[in-house]
Amino acid sequence: MELKDSILELMRRKDYVPLRLDELYKALGGGGKIFSRLKKVVPRMVRDGEIAQVKRDRYCLPADANLVSGKIVFRSGGSAKVLPDAPADGSEPHPPVHVRAEDTGVALPGDRVVVRIEKKRRKGGFREAYAADDDYEFGAVVKILERAFATTTGTLRRTRYAWSVVPDDPKMSMEILVQDPARSPLFPRPKDGEKVVVRLDEWTRRSENPTGEIEKVLGVSHTPLAEYRAILYRYGLSPKFPDAVCRETAALPQSVPARDMKGRLDVRKIFTITIDPDDAKDFDDALSIEFLPGGATRVGVHIADVSHYVRPGTALDAEARARGNSTYLVGTVIPMLPHALSSGLCSLIENENRLTKSVFFTFSDKQEILRTEFAGTVIASRKRLTYGQAFALMNEDDNAALRRIPPVPEHQSGYPGRALADLNDGELDELRRGVRALWRIAAVLRERRMKAGALDLDMPEVKIYVDADGFADRIARVEHDASHQLVEEFMLLANESVAREFSRDHLPYVSRVHDAPEPEKLADLREELLDSGIKTGDLTKRAEVVRLLKILDGREDAYPLRIRFLRALKQACYRPKADGHYGLAKTYYAHFTSPIRRYADLTVHRVFDFYLQKNRLPGAPAKKLPSISLSELKGVSEHISETERSSMEAERESTKIKLLEFFEREALRPKKNVFDAVITDVRSRGLFVELKISQAFGLIPLSSMTDDFYQITGDGSAVVGRRTRRTLRLGQTVPVEIARVDRFRRTMDFRFVPEALGKDEEKGKPAGGKTPRFRVERAALRGKKKR
């Protein structure tokens, strides 16, 4: 038995009392070099949160001292919650512990901390939505186990008495004191208003501001370049690649040589297209279609063969694995692979020979799958289409109208492709026929998938476009229309087919896993939905979840309600085990279709090579491939799940910054635009709203609503004007204009524009739905419980 296990076994005894290190030595039997080992193991266990140090020099299990270790997550108001660590024995972790602002000590966002659970919850002073619920535990931070970061970014400011850095993270409520830049060793010296990187000193007293030292200047704060550099720094991203990677990349050919095409299935003469967003920087999937005798149709899903160029054991592979995935910031991408590969040799560019791994599906005239085939192939895409162009081809019969569609600006895309205006009638007719044939099949696949219980979790996407100088210039709402669904259905089908085939052949691979949600969270969601007038059945039943999503589709407040639903679900991850995908209602599912931007797909492609070799299929590698162990796949899965989460946070941060940038410029307009906004919450300080066009959130302060004196209704669902009796309710669409943007706190204030209201809106009727009655219902329920 290991020493750590012996310590834990000792501490789990009912008669155990906290012991000093020398007492632990005796209790464990002493002898040998156990004391020197104890001096190393015990501090490590304390740091990992496995045991706790109490009364300065005694040790016990954290639970015995009402202590819990975990990651602290702050709220904007200064309060926080601690997400407890997962127990080493695999048991269920402790529920989240809520921490009042005054009890957070010297913790910073993301730190691993120890909190002491309160034996009895104190009254008052913490007015949160959950404060009346006795099921929640409260605690106070008593120790910092591990700092989340040693440096942070922020804006240098000069006050009357000192210099300080305002952190970019608004949840860091205290400014960081720094020395006068005149004494800084940096050159040029930091200036007031510049974005800087500051290294934090040890912070031990909450009554005093943290201190630090400026290490680097990133540029003038709130300019595109400085904000971009700050995101790169905070999330450990780099657009540059190590020299060894650059040398290996330079040694690769610029185009596909004839020798690399030998042994592959040549499908270059078959009609093949790519369909991607306007601003796509790389193209890793293509679709082909053939019309066979007897009414059958053969569809090919072709994926860039990245594994042919990125081999295990190379610097290219090590860097791709370290990055885990590409990160798509607004207006740019931090690629997983060098641009020579991601936008060049591997990218399925129009009219260029490219190596691919392909899955072919032969469909009957009733869209039933007759045969599925796998191969290593070589293709040449006929046309690079945008989603907008594909949608137009699906619906527009007039070639002249198609030619009027503006081309993609070159600065927005890795490769814009030929404009539709440059194509002749024959080319446009072929494109129209191919796209429509693909959609006929995809539409049936989608209908069957939804009937099988798949959840429609697609959210409207906000696309922010930047000008040539990098400033947010335009915001567009991208709907998940038929052109997106066309591509999605074939990609899903390919991912599932590859995973199922690997499982049949007993080949280990990285699965994309989405575990079923916890019943408790679904029960909580059901209660929350009552607050929006939505009554549901048992949400652990898939049919009831499908019904709920259909209800949400027809509501003005669908977006915030869908966000609530998504928060009740577990986060998808990677795992070397086919544990199923809850959202897609699939048992076998792997990421196979995006190897340019995801390392998970690259690992699946290497297994695909094993499969081709094992079954002697076209395109199988000639050399014997190295085996992949389950333990290796487990390590890869955990790592890429983490890099995916980090990239998502960076992408959200980038979007948030660009939205603030856009609306800050909007606030300076002499004649401001009026936006439609949905009221998502009613508070004593004002109305929280979400803009329909951009999904940006902000507040309409009641103090700014000068057209009348507004008061909250008794059920808390609306505000009513005392003079006009105008009612503004939850879920109602109201006209607003931007009033103020605070780039430091990352908040926006809007102004209500009553003169832009319609007649129905004047009466407080939400567009497209009944007036909500949920607050009254909940109040009545609470009244019954009290009685």
XYZ file of C-alpha atoms in Angstrom, residues 45 60 122 133 149 179 265 328 440 488 597 698 777:
13
model
C -1.747 16.088 -0.142
C -7.131 15.477 9.120
C -25.924 33.654 9.022
C -33.073 28.298 -0.085
C -2.465 32.925 -12.572
C 5.277 51.655 -8.823
C -9.300 6.385 -55.042
C -11.443 31.583 -33.635
C -33.282 16.545 -50.683
C -24.471 19.398 -40.735
C -8.813 22.671 -36.475
C -27.529 45.390 -20.844
C -48.610 31.463 -10.191
